[in-house]
Short mmCIF file of C-alpha atoms (C1' of nucleotides) in Angstrom, two decimals:
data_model
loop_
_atom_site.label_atom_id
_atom_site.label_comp_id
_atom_site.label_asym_id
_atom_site.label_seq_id
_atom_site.Cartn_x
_atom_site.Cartn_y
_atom_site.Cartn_z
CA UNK A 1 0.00 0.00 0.00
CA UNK A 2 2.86 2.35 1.28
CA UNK A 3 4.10 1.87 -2.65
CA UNK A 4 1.31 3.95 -3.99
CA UNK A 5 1.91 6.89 -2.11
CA UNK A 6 5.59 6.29 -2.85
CA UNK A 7 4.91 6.66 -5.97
CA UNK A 8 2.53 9.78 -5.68
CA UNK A 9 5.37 11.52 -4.22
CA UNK A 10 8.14 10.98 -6.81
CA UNK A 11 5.24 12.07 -9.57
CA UNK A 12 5.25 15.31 -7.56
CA UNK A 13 8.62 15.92 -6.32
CA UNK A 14 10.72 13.75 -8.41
CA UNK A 15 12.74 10.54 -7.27
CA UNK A 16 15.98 12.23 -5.98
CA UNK A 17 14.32 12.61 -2.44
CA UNK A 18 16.62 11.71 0.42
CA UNK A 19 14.67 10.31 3.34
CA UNK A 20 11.80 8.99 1.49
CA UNK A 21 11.65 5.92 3.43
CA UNK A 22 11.95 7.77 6.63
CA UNK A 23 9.02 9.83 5.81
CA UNK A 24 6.97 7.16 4.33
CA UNK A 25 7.59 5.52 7.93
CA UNK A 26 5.74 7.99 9.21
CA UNK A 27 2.34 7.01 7.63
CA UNK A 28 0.56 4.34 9.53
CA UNK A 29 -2.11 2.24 7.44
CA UNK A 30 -5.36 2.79 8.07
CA UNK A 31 -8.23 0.21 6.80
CA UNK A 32 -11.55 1.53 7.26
CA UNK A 33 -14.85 -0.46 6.97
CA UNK A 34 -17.42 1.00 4.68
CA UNK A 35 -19.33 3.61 6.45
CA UNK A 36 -16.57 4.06 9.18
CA UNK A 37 -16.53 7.12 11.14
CA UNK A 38 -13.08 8.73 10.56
CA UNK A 39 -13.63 12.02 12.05
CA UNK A 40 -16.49 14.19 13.63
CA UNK A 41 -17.77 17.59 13.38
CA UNK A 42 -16.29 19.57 16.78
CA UNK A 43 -13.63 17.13 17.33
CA UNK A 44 -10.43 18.03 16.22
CA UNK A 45 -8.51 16.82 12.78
CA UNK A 46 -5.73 14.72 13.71
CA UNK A 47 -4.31 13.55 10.69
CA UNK A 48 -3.87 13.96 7.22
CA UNK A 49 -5.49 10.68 4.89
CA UNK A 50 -3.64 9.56 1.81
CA UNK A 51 -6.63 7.55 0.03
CA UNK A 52 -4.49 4.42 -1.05
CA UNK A 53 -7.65 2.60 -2.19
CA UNK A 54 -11.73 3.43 -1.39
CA UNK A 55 -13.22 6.64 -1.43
CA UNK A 56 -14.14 9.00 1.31
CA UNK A 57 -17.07 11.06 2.17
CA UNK A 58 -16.66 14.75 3.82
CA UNK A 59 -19.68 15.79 4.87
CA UNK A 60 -21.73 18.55 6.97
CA UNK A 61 -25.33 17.89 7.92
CA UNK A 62 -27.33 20.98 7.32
CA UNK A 63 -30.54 22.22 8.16
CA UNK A 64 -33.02 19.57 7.63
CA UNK A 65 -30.54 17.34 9.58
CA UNK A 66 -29.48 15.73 5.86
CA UNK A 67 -26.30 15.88 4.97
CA UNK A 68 -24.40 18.75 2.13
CA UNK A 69 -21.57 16.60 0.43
CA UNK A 70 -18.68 19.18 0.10
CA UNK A 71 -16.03 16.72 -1.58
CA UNK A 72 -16.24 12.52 -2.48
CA UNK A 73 -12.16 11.92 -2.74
CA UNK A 74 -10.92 8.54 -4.20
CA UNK A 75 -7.28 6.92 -4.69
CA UNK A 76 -4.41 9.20 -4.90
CA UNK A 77 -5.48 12.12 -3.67
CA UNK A 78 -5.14 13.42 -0.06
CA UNK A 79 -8.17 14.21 2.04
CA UNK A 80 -8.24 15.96 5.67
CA UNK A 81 -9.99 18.66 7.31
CA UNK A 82 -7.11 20.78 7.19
CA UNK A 83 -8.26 23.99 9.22
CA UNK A 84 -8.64 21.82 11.61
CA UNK A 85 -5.38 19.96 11.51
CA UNK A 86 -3.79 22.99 10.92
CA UNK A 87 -4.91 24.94 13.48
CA UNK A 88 -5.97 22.07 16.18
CA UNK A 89 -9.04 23.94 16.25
CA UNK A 90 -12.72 21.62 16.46
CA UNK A 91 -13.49 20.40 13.07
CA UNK A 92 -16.37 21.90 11.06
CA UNK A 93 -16.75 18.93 8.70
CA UNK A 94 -17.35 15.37 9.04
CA UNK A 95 -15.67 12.49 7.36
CA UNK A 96 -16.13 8.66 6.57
CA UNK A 97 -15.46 5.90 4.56
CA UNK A 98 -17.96 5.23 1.44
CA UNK A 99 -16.07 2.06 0.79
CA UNK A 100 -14.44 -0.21 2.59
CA UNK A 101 -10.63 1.81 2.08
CA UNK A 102 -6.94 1.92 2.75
CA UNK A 103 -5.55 5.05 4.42
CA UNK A 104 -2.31 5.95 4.96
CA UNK A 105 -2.51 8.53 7.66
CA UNK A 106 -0.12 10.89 8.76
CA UNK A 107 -0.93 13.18 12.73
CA UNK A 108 0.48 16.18 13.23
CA UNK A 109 3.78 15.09 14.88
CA UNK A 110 4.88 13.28 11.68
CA UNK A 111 4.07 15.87 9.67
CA UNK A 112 6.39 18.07 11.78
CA UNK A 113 8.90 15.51 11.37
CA UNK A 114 8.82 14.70 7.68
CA UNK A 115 8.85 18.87 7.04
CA UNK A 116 11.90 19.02 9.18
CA UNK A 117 14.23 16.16 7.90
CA UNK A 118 13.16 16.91 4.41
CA UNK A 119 13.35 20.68 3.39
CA UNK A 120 11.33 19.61 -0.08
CA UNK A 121 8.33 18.68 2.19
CA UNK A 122 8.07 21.83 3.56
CA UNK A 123 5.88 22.92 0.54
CA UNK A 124 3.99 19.48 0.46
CA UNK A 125 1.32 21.17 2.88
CA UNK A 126 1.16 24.01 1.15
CA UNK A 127 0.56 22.14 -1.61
CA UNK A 128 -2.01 20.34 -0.34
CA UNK A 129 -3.47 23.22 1.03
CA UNK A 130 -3.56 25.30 -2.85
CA UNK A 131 -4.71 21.91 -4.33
CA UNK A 132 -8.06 21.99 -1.89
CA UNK A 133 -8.59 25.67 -2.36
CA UNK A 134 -8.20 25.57 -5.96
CA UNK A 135 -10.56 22.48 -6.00
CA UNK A 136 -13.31 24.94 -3.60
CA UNK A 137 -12.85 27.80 -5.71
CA UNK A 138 -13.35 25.94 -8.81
CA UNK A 139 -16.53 24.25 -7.02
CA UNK A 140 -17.95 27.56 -6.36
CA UNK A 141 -17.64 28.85 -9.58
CA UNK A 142 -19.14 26.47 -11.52
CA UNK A 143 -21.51 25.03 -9.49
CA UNK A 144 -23.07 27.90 -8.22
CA UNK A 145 -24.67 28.95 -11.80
CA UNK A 146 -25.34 25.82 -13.04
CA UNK A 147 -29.02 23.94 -12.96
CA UNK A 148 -29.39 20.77 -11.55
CA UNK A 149 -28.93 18.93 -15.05
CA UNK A 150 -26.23 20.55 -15.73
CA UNK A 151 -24.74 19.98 -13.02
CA UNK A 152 -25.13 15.95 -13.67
CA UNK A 153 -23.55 16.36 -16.97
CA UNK A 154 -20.59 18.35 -15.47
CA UNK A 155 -20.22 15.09 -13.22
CA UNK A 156 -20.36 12.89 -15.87
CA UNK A 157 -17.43 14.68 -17.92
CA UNK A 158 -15.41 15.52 -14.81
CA UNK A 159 -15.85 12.81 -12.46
CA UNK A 160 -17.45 9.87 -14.62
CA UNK A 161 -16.59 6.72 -12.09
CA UNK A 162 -18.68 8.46 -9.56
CA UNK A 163 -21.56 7.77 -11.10
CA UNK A 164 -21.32 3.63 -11.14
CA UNK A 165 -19.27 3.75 -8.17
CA UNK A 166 -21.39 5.85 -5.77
CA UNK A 167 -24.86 5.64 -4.59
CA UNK A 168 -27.73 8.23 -6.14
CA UNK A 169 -28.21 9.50 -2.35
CA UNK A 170 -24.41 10.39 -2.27
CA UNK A 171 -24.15 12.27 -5.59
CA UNK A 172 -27.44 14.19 -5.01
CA UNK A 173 -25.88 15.47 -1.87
CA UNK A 174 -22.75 16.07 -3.81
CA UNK A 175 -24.16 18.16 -6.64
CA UNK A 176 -26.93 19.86 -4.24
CA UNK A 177 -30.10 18.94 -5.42
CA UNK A 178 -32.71 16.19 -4.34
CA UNK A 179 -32.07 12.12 -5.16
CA UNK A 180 -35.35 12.13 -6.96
CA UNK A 181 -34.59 15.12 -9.16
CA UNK A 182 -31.07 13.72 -9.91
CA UNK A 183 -33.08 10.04 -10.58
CA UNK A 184 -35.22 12.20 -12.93
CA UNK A 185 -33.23 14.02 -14.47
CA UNK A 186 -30.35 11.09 -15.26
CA UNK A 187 -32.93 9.25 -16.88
CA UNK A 188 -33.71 12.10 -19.42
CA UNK A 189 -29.81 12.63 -20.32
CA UNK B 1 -3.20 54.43 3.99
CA UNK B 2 -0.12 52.73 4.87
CA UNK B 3 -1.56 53.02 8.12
CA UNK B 4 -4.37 50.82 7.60
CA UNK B 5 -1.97 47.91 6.73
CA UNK B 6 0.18 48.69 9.53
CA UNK B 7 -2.47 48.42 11.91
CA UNK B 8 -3.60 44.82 10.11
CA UNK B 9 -0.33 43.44 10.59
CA UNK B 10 0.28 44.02 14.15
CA UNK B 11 -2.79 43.21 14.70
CA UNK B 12 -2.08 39.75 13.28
CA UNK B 13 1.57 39.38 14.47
CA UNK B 14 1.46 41.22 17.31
CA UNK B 15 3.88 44.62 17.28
CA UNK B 16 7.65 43.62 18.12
CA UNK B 17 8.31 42.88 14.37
CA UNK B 18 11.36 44.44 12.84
CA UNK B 19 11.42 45.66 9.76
CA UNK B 20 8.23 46.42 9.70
CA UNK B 21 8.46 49.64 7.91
CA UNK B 22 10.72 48.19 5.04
CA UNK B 23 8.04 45.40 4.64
CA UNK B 24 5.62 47.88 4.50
CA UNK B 25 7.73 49.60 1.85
CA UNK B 26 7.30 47.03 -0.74
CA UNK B 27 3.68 48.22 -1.11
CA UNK B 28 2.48 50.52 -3.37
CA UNK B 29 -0.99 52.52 -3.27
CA UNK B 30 -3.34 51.50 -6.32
CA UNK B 31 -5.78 54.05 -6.49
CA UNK B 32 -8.86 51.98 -8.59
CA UNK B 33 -11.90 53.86 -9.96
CA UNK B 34 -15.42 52.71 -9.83
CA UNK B 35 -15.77 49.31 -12.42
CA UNK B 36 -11.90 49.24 -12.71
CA UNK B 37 -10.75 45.89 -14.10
CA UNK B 38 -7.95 44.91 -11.66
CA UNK B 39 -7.46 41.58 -13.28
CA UNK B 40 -8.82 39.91 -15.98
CA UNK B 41 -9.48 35.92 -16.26
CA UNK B 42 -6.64 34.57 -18.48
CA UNK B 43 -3.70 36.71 -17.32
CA UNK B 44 -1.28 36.20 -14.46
CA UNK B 45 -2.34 37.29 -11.18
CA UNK B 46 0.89 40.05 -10.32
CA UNK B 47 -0.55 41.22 -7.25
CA UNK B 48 -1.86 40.75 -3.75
CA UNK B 49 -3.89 43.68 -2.77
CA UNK B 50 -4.90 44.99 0.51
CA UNK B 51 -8.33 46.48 0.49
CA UNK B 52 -7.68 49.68 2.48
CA UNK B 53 -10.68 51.33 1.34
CA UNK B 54 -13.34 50.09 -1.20
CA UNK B 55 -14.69 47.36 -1.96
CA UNK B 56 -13.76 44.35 -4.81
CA UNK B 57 -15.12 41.86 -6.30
CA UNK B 58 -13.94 38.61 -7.26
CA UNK B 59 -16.11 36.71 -10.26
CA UNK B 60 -16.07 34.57 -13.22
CA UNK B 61 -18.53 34.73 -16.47
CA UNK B 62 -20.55 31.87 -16.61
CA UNK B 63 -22.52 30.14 -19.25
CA UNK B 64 -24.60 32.96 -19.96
CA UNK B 65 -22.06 35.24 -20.39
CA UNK B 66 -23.41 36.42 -16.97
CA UNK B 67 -21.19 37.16 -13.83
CA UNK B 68 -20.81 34.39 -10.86
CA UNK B 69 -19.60 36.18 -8.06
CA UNK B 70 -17.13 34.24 -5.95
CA UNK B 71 -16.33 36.84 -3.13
CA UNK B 72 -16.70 40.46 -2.70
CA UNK B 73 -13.69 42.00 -0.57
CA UNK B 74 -14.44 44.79 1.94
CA UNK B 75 -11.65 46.97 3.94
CA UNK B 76 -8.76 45.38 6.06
CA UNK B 77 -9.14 42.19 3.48
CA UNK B 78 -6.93 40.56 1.61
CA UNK B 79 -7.79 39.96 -2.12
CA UNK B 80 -6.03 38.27 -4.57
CA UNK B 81 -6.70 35.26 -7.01
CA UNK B 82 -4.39 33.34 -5.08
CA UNK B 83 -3.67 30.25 -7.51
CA UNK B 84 -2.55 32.14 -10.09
CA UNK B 85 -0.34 34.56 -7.66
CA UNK B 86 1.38 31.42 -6.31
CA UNK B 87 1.98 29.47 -9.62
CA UNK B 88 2.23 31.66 -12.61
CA UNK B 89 -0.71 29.90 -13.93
CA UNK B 90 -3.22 32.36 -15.93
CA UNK B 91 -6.00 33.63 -13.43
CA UNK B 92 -9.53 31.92 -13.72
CA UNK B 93 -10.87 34.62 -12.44
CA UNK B 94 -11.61 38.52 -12.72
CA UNK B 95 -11.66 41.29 -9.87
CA UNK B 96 -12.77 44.39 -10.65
CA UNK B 97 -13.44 47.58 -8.02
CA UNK B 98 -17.12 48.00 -7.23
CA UNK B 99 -16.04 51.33 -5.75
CA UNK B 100 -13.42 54.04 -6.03
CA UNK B 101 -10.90 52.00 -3.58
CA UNK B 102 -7.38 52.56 -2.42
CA UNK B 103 -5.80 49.04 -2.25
CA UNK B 104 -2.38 48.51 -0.84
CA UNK B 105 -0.50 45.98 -3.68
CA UNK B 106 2.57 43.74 -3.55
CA UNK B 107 4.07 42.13 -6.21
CA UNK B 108 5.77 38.18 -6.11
CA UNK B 109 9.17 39.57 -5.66
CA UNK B 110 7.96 42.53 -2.82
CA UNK B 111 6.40 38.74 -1.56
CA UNK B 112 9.79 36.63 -1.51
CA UNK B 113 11.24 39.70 0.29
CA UNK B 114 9.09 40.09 2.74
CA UNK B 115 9.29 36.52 3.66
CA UNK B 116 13.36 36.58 3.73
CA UNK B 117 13.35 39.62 5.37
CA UNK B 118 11.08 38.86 7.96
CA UNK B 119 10.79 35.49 9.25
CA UNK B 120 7.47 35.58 10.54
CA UNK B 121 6.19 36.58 7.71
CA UNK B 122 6.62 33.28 6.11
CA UNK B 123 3.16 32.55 7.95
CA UNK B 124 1.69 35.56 6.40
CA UNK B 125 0.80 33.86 2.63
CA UNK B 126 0.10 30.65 4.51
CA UNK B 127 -2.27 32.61 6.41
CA UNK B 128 -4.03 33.98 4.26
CA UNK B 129 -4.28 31.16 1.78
CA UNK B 130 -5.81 29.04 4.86
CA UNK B 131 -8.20 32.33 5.45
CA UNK B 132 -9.33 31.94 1.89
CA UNK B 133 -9.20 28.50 1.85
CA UNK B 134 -11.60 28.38 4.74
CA UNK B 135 -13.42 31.07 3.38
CA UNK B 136 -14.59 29.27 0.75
CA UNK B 137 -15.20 26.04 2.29
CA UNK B 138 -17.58 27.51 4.51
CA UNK B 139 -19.50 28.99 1.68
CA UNK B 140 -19.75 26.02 -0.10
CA UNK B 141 -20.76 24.49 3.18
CA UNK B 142 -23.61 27.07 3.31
CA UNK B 143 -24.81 27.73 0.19
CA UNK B 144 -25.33 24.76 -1.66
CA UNK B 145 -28.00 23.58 0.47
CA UNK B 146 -29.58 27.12 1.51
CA UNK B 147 -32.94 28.39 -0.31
CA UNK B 148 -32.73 31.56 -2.43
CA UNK B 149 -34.81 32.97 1.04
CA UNK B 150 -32.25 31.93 3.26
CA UNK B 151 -29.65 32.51 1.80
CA UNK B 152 -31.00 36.38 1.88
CA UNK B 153 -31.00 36.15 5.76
CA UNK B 154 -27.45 34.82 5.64
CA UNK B 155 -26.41 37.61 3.92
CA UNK B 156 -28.41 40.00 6.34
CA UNK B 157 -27.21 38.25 9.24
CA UNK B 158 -23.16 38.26 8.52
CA UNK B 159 -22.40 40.28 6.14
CA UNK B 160 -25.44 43.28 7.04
CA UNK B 161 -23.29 45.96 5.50
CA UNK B 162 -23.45 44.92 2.05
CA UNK B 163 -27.39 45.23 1.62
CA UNK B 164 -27.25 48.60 1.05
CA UNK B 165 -23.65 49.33 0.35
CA UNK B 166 -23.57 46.92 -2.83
CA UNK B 167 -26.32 46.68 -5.97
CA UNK B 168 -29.12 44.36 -6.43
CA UNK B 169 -27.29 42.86 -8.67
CA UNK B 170 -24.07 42.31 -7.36
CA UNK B 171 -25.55 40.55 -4.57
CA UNK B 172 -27.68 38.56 -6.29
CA UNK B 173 -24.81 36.92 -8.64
CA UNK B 174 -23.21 36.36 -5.08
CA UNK B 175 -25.78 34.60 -3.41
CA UNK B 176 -26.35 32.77 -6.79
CA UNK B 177 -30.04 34.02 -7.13
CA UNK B 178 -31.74 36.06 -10.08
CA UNK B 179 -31.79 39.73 -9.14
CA UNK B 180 -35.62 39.63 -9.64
CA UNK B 181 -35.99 37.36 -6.99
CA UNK B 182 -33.76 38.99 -4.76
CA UNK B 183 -35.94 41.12 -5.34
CA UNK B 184 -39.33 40.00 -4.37
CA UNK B 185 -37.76 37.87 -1.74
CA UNK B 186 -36.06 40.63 0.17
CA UNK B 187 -39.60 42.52 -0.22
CA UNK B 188 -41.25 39.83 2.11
CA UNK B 189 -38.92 39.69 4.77
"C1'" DC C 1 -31.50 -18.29 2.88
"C1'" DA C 2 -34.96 -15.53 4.84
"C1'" DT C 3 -36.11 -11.02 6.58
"C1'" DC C 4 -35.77 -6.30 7.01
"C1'" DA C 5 -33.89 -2.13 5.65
"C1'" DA C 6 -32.04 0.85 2.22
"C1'" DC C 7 -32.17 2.10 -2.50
"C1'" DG C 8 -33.81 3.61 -7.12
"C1'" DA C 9 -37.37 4.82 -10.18
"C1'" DT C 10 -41.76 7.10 -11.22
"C1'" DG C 11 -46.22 9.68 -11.04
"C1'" DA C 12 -48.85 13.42 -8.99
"C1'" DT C 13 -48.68 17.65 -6.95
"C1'" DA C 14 -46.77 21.78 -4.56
"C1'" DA C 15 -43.39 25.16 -4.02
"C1'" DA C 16 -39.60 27.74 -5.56
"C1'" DA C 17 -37.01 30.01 -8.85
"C1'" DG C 18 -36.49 31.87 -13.48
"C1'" DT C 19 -38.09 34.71 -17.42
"C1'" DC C 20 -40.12 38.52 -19.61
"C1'" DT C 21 -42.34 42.93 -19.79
"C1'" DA C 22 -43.30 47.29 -18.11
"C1'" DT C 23 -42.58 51.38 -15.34
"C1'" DG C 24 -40.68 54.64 -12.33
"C1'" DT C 25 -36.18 55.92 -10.16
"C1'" DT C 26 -31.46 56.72 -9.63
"C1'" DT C 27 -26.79 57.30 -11.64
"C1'" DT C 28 -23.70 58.49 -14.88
"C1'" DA C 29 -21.68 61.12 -18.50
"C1'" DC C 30 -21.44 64.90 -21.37
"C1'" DG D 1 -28.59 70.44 -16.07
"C1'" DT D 2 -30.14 67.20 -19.15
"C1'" DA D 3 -30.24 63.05 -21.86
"C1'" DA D 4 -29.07 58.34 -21.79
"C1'" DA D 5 -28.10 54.37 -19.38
"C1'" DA D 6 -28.36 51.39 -15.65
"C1'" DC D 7 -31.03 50.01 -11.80
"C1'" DA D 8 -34.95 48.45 -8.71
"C1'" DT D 9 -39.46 46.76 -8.34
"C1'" DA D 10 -43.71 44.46 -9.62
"C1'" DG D 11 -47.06 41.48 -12.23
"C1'" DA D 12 -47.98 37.58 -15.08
"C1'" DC D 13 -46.45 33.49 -16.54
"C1'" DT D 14 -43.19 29.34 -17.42
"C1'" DT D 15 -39.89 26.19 -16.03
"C1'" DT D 16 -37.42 23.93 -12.67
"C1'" DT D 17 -36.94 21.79 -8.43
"C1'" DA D 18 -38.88 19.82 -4.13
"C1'" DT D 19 -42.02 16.89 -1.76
"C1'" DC D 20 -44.70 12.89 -0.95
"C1'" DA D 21 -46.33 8.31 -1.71
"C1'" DT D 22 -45.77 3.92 -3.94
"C1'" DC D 23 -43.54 -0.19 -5.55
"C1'" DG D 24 -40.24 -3.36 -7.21
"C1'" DT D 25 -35.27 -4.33 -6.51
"C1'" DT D 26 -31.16 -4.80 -4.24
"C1'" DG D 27 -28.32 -5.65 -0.41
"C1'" DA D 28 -26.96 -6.28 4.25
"C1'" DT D 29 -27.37 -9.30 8.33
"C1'" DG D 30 -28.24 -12.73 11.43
#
DNA sequence: CATCAACGATGATAAAAGTCTATGTTTTAC
DNA sequence: GTAAAACATAGACTTTTATCATCGTTGATG
């Protein structure tokens, strides 16, 4: 498992890292049943998930005590609630496991760690951190203009798997609208 | 003006910084006029402005060849289009001055030497890059799952000042509602 | 493998939001 | 100061989205 993060480093930072195996000691493997709990709304963020394999859910429940999908991440990409983590301030998003997945997870201690003993990791939170605003910003705009079947066909250009891989309830709460409208409205595409 | 800034920062960082005044050197005043483009979508972001007085706004043109409205930037903010400032990258977005504003700008390399001159002001992008980040987090958080009605009182309730300060129209392509039904909505309340 | 719960699709209906037109008002620009 | 342009509001109407109930299917669990 440890080899596909391995590997998602040296795409980013190329393979003349020193201490790659020291940092990569500092992930511990998570597996996560499906539906698993892996952090709460008001506690705090402790670590930073690698998705090795699965998908993840982070979540706030709104209003109507439903839940608003903010992001669905799958394999190789990282997925946290980083004000939180960052800050060690209470978390303002929730988080579980869709599928049954393998984490690699990384607290705040070894993230200290792997910054210090190598100076090249020192931008991989920042990096992190542009990726996720970038991804927000790019939500907002788009999203926030579009109609509810065109925001199904944006999913099904951007983010095709989703759609087999993820249950109707899941994506509705994703794209903001209702499961029946998205159940509609799929069927008429 | 300068003043303003100054006041920000220690504010922030508390005031036993040195340098201070040479930091603050590597702004210069921008004075914009009313509907001034400050950056268009496409170009590289140069700058990271200081809202001193004014007020920006930050938006995209959607489908319609209408505006989205991402964020609109009051005084003693921070307003860039961060991505772009950080990479290089062409903007995907526009900002343009709603009013006649005096904005406080620094450029990448007033940015690098800031940070080497001052240590602590290696938090100071970091900071406001998790700001922005959380910023928009929260608003996706919000929005997506707020009616057109509440997201009227959400407006009322934290950001109060803009209801009359800002047009119709603005707000509406902020809160992602038709200016007509801002409208009628805000006529019922 | 049997049972119960969750899911997905669909029709009927209600509510919300969008569109278009018109009209009076405020701003802007010359 | 005046003409033109942009803006705010309101009514009538259309389209979109939400809500509710039903039913067959799928899937989890003991």
């Amino acid at each position: 498992m440890i080899e596909v993060l391995k590997q998602h480093i040296v795409k980013r930072l190329g393979n003349d890292i020193q201490n790659l195996d020291f940092v990569l000691s500092k992930f511990k493997l998570v597996e996560a049943k499906r539906n698993q709990q892996l952090l709460m709304q008001g506690e705090t963020c402790k670590y930073v998930y690698f998705v090795a394999k699965g998908c993840l859910q982070v979540y706030v429940h709104d209003s109507e005590m439903s839940e608003t999908t903010r992001d669905i991440v799958t394999e190789d990409n990282w997925c946290s609630e980083l004000i939180s983590f960052g800050s060690g301030q209470p978390a303002m998003e929730n988080i579980r496991a869709v599928e049954p997945s393998q984490l690699l997870a990384i607290d705040r201690k070894g993230f200290q760690e792997m910054m210090e003993s190598v100076p090249q990791f020192d931008k991989v939170y920042r990096q992190i951190l542009e990726a996720s605003y970038a991804n927000s910003v790019y939500r907002i705009n788009t999203f926030v203009s579009l109609s509810a079947l065109d925001r199904i066909k944006w999913l099904m250009e951007f983010r095709p798997t989703l759609m087999t891989r993820i249950s109707s309830k899941l994506i509705a709460s994703y794209l903001g609208i209702h499961k029946d409208v998205f159940s509609r409205l799929k069927a008429k595409l």
